[in-house]
Short mmCIF file of C-alpha atoms in Angstrom, two decimals:
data_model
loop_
_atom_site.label_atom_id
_atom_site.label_comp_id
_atom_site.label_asym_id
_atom_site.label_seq_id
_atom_site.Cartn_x
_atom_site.Cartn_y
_atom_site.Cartn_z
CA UNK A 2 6.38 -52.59 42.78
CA UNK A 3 5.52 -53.64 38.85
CA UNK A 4 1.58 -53.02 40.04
CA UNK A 5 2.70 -49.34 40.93
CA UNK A 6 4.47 -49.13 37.68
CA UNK A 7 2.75 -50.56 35.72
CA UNK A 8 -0.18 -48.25 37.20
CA UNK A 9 2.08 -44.99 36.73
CA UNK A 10 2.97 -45.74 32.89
CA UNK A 11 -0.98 -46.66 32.61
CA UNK A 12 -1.52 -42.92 33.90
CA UNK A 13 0.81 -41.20 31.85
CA UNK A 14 -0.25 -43.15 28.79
CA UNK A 15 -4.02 -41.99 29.59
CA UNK A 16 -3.02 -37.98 30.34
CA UNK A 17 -1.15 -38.45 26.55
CA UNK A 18 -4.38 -39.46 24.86
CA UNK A 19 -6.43 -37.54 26.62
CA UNK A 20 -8.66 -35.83 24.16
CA UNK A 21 -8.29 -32.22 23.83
CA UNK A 22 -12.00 -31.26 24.05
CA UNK A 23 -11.93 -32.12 27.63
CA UNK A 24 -10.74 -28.53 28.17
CA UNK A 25 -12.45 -26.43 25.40
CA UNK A 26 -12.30 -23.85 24.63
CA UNK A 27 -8.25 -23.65 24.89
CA UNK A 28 -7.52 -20.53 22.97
CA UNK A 29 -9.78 -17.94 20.61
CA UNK A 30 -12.45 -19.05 19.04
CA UNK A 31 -13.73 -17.83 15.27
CA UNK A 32 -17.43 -17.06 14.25
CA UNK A 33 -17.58 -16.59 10.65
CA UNK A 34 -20.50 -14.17 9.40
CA UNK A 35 -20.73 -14.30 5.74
CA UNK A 36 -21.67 -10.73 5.13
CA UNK A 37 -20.41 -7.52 5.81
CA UNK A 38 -20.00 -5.40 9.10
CA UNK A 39 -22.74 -3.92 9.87
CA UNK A 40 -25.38 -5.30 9.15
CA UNK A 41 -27.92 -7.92 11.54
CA UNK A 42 -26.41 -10.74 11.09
CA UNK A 43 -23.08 -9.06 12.28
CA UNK A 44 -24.75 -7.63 15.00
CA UNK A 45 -26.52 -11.05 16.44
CA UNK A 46 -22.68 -12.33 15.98
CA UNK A 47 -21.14 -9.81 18.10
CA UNK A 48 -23.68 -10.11 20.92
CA UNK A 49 -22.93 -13.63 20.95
CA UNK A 50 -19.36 -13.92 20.80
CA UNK A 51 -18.70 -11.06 23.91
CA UNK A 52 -21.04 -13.24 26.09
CA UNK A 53 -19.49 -16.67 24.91
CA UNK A 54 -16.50 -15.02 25.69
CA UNK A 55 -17.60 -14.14 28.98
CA UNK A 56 -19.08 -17.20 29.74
CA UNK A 57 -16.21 -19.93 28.37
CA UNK A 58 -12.96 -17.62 29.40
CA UNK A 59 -11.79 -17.55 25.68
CA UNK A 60 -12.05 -14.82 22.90
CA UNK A 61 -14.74 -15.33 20.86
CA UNK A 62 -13.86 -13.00 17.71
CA UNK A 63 -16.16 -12.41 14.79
CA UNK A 64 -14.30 -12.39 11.18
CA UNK A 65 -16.55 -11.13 8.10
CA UNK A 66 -16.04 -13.22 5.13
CA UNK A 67 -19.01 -12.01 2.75
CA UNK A 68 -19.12 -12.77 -0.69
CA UNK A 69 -21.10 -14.76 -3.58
CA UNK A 70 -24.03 -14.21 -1.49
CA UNK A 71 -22.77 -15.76 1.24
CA UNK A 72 -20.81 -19.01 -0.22
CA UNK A 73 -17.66 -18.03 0.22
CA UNK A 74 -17.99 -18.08 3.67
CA UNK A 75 -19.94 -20.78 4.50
CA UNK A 76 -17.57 -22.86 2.53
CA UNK A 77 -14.82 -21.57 3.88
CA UNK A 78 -16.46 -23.09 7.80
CA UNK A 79 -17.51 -26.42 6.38
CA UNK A 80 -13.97 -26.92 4.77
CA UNK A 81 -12.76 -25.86 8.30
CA UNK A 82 -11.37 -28.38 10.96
CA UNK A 83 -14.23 -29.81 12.74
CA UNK A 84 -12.52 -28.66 16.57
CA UNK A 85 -15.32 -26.36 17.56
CA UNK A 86 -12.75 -23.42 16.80
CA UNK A 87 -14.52 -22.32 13.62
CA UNK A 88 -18.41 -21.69 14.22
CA UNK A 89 -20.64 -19.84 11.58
CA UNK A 90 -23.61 -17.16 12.16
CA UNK A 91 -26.05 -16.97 9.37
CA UNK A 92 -29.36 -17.06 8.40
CA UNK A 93 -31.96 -18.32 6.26
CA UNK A 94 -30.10 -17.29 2.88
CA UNK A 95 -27.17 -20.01 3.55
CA UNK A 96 -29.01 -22.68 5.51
CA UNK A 97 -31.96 -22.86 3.20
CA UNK A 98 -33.03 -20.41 0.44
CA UNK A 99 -29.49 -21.16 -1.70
CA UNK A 100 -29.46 -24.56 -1.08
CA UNK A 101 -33.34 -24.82 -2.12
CA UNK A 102 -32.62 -22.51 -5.36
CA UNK A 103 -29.16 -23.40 -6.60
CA UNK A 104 -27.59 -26.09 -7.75
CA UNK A 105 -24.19 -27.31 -6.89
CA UNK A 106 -23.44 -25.52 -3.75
CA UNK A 107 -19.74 -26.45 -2.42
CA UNK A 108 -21.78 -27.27 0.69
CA UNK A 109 -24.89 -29.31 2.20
CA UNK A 110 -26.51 -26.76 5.15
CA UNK A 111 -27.43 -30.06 6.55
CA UNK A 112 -24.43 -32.78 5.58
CA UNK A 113 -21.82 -29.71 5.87
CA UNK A 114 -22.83 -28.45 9.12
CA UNK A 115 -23.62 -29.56 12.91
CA UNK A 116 -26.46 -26.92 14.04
CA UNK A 117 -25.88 -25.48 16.82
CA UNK A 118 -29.11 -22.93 18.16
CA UNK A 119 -31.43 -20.76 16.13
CA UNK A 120 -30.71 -17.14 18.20
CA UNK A 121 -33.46 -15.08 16.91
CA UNK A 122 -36.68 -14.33 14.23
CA UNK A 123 -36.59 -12.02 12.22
CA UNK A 124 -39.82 -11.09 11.06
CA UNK A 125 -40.68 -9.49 7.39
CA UNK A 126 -43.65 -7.28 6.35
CA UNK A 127 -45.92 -6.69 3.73
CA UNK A 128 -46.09 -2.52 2.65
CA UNK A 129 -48.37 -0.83 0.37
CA UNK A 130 -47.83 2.74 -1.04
CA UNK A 131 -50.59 5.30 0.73
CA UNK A 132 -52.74 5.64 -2.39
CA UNK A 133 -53.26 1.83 -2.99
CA UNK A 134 -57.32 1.40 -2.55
CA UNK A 135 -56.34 -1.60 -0.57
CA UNK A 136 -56.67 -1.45 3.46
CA UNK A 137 -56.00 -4.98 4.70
CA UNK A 138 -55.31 -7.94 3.33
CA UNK A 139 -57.92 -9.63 2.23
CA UNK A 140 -58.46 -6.74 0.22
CA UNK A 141 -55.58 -5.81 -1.13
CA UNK A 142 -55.95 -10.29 -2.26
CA UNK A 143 -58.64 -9.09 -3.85
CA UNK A 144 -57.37 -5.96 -5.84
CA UNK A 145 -54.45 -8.44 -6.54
CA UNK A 146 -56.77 -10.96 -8.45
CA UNK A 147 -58.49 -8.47 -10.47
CA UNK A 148 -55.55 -6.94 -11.76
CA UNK A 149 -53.72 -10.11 -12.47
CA UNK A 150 -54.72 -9.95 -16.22
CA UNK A 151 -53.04 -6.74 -16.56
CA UNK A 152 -49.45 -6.37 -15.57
CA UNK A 153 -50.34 -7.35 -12.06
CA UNK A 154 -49.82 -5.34 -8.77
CA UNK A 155 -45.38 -4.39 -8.56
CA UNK A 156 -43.92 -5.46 -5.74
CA UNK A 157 -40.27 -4.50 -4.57
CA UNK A 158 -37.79 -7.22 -4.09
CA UNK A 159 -33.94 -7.52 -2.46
CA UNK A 160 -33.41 -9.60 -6.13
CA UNK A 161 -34.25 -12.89 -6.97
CA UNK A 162 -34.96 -15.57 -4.05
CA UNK A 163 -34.17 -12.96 -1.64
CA UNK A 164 -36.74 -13.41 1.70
CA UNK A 165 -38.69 -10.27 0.34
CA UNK A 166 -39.27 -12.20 -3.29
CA UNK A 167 -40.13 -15.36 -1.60
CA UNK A 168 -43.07 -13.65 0.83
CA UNK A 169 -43.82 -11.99 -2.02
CA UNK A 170 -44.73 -15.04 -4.21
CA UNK A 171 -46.23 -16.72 -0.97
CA UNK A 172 -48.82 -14.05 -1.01
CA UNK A 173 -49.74 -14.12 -4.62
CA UNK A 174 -49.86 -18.19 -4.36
CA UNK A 175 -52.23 -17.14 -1.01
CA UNK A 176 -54.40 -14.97 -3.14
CA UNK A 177 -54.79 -16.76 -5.96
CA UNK A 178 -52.74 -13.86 -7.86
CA UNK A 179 -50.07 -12.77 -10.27
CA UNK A 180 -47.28 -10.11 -9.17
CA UNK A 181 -44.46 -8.59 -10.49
CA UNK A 182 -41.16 -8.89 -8.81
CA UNK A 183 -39.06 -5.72 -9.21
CA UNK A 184 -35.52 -5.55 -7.59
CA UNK A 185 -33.91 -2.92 -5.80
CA UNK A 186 -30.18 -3.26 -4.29
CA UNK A 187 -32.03 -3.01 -1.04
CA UNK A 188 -34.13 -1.43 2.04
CA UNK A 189 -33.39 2.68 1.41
CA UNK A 190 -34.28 2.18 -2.64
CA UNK A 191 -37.23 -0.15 -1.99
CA UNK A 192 -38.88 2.17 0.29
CA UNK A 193 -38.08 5.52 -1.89
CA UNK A 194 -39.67 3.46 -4.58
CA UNK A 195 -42.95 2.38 -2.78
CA UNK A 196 -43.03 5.90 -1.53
CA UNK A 197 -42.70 7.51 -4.91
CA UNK A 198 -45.54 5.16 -6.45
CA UNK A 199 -42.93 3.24 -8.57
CA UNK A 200 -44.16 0.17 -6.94
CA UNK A 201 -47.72 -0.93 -5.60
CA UNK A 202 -46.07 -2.99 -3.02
CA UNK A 203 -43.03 -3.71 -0.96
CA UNK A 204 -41.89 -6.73 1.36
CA UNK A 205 -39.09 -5.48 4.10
CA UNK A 206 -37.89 -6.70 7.12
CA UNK A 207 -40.05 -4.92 10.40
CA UNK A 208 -37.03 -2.94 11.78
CA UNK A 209 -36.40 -1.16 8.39
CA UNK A 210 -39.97 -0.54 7.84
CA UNK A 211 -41.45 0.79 11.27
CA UNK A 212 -40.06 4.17 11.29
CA UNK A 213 -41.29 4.47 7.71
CA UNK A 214 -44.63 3.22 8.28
CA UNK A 215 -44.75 5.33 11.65
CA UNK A 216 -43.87 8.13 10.24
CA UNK A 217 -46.97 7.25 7.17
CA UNK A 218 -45.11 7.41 4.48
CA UNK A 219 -46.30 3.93 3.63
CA UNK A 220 -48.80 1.29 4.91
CA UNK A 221 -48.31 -1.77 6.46
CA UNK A 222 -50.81 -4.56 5.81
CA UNK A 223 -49.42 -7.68 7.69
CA UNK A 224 -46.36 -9.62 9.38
CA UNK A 225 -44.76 -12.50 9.37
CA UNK A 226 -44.63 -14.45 12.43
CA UNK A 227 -47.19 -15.99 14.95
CA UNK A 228 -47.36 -12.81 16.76
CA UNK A 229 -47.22 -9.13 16.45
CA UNK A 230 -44.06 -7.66 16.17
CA UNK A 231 -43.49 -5.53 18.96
CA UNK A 232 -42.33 -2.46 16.65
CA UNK A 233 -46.00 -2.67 14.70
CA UNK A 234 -48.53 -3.65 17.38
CA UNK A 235 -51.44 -2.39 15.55
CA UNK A 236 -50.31 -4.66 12.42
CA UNK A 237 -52.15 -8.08 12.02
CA UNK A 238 -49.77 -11.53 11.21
CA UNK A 239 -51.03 -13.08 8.14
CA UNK A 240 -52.12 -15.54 10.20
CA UNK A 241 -54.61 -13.59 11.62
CA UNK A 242 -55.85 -12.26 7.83
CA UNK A 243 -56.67 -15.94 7.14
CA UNK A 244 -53.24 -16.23 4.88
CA UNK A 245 -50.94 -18.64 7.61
CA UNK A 246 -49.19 -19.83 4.77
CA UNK A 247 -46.99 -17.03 3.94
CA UNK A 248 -45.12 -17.55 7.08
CA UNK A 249 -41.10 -16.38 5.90
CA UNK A 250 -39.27 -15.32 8.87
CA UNK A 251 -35.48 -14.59 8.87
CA UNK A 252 -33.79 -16.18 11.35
CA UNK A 253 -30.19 -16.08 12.85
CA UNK A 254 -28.34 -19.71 13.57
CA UNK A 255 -25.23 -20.71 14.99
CA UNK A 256 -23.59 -24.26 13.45
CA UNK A 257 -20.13 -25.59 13.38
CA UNK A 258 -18.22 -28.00 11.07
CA UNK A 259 -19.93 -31.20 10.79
CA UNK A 260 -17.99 -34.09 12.61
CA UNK A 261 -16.97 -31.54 15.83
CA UNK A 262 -16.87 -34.10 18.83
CA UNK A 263 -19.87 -34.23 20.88
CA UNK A 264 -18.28 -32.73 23.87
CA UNK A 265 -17.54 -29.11 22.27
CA UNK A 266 -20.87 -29.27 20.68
CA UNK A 267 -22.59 -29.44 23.79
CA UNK A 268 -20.41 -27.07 25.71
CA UNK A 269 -21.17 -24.78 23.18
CA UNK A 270 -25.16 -25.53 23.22
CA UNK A 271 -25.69 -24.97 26.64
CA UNK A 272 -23.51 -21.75 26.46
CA UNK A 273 -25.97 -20.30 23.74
CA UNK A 274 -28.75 -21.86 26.15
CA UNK A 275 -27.78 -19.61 28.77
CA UNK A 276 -26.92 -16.97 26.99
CA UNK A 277 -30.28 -16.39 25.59
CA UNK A 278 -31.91 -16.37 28.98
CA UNK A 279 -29.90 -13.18 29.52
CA UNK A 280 -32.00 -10.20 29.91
CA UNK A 281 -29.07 -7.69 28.15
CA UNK A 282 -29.39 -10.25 24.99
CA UNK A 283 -33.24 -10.14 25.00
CA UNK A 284 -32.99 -6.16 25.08
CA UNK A 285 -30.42 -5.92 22.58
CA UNK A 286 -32.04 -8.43 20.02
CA UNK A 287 -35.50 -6.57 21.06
CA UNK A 288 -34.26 -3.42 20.18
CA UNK A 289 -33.29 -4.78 16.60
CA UNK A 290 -36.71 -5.88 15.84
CA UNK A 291 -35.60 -9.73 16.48
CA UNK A 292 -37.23 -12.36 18.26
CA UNK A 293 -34.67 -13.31 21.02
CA UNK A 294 -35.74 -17.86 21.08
CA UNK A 295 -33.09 -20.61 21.94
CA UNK A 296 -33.86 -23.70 19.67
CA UNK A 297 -31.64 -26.56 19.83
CA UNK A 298 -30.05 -28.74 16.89
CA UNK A 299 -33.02 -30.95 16.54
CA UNK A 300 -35.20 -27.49 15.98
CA UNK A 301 -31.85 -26.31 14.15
CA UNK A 302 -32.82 -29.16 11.45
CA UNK A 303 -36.28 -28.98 11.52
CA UNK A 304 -36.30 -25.68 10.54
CA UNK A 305 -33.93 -26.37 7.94
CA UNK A 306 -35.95 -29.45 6.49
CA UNK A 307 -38.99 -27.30 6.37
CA UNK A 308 -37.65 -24.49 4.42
CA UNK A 309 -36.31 -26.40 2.11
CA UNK A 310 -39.29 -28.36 0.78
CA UNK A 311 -41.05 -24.83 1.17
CA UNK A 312 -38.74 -22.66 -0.97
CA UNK A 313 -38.09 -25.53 -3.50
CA UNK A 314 -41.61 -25.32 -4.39
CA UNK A 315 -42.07 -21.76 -4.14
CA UNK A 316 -38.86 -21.79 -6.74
CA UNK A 317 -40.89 -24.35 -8.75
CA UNK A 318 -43.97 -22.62 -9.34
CA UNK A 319 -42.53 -18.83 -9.38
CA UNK A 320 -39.69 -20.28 -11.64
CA UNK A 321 -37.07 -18.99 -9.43
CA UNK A 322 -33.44 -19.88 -9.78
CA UNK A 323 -30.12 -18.43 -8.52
CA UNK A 324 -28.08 -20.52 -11.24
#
């Protein structure tokens, strides 16, 4: 009789303490974008959070928290409780190119954060206005380097350490060249620049550029990326031009709160797993001019580590800082 009691209170002490991840997700879940509706980044968000909420049987809602070029948000998720019901979708600007150009960030992308998956490339693109004597490249390198004693060749910009500056300084470094950064406030004024002759050149992501360069009001000379982008077929990678290291591609990851418990973390990783084997995901991302790819936390990291050390010296050298 004490055994079976003693067995009973044993039970009921263990159902008490059992931890509460064992049946996540419980209720809604929130995915943070820091920037506004719209855009991308909102976009890649919303995909994800209908088919997490299809797959995990809880609503998966998407709250827009932009501001401070993204800070606000991201702070807002690493101050958050670590229960896996705060996540974060961003890209490149808060995982690596603020953290690699400013100082004092109210958050570490790597000590803040626990990386979840890296949901899709983004690659950028290199334009040239129609009238530049420049057809590729290695000749527009060239035209580059001989005018480098003047002003140099103009180049549009999203502002300073935006993805477009930062490809734009990896060429020059690539061609042994000076340019000059000019910023616009973004895609529409960049491109109504370039196509006005304000600008010799222009950096832009591929699915605001195609329709311009199909249409031929401008000229595309290479991609990011180690392959064509589907949207610009006839379009080399710099790789191909001999330039592999300007290699900036915008990318779209999923992290939560550093310290969530393991269990969540994985539930959620092999949710986003699945999820990107889906062949309505792949279409939708394709459609957007993204590269649909499922990289883990360990990728998640990598990536992280890598841009880092990359934009910090790109920052060093261009003298580029967002303080």
């Amino acid at each position: 009789m004490k055994r079976i009691l003693g067995l009973a209170v044993m039970a009921c002490f263990l159902a008490g303490t059992a931890p509460a991840t064992a049946a996540y997700p419980a209720k809604p879940v929130k995915i943070v974008v820091p920037f506004t509706p719209g855009g991308a980044t909102d976009a890649v968000a919303r995909h994800l959070a209908r088919k997490l909420a299809e797959r995990l049987g809880q609503p998966f809602i998407v709250e827009n928290r932009p501001g401070a070029s993204t800070i606000i948000g991201a702070q807002a998720v690493a101050e958050a409780a670590p229960d896996g019901y705060t996540l974060m979708l961003s890209g490149s600007t808060t995982y690596t190119v603020l953290p690699a150009l400013k100082k004092n960030l109210p958050y570490s992308p790597l000590a803040s954060f626990a990386p979840l998956a890296i949901v899709a490339l983004a690659p950028v693109v290199l334009l040239a206005k129609n009238d530049l004597p420049a057809g590729n490249a290695a000749e527009l390198a060239a035209l580059a380097r001989q005018r480098s004693g003047q002003a140099g060749l103009m180049y549009g910009t999203f502002g300073a350490g935006s993805a477009p500056h930062l490809t734009g300084e990896m060429f020059a470094q690539a061609a042994g060249a000076a340019l000059s950064p000019v910023p616009y406030k973004g895609s529409a004024q960049l491109v109504t620049a370039l196509i006005g002759g304000e600008i010799d050149l222009g950096v832009d992501t591929v699915s605001s550029a195609a329709p311009h360069v199909k249409a031929g009001k401008v000229r595309a000379i290479a991609v990011t990326g180690s392959q064509r982008a589907g949207q610009l077929p006839d379009v080399p990678t710099f790789a191909e031009a001999g330039m592999p290291s300007v290699s900036l591609m915008g990318w779209y990851g999923l992290a939560a709160p550093a310290g969530t418990p393991a269990p969540v973390l994985s539930t959620l990783e092999q949710a986003v797993a699945a999820i990107m084997q889906d062949a309505e995901i792949d279409a939708a991302f394709s459609a957007m001019a993204l590269q649909p790819v499922a990289w883990g936390p360990a990728a998640f990291r990598r990536q992280i580590g890598q841009e880092l050390q990359v934009f910090g010296d790109i920052g060093a050298r261009a003298a580029i800082s967002l303080d």
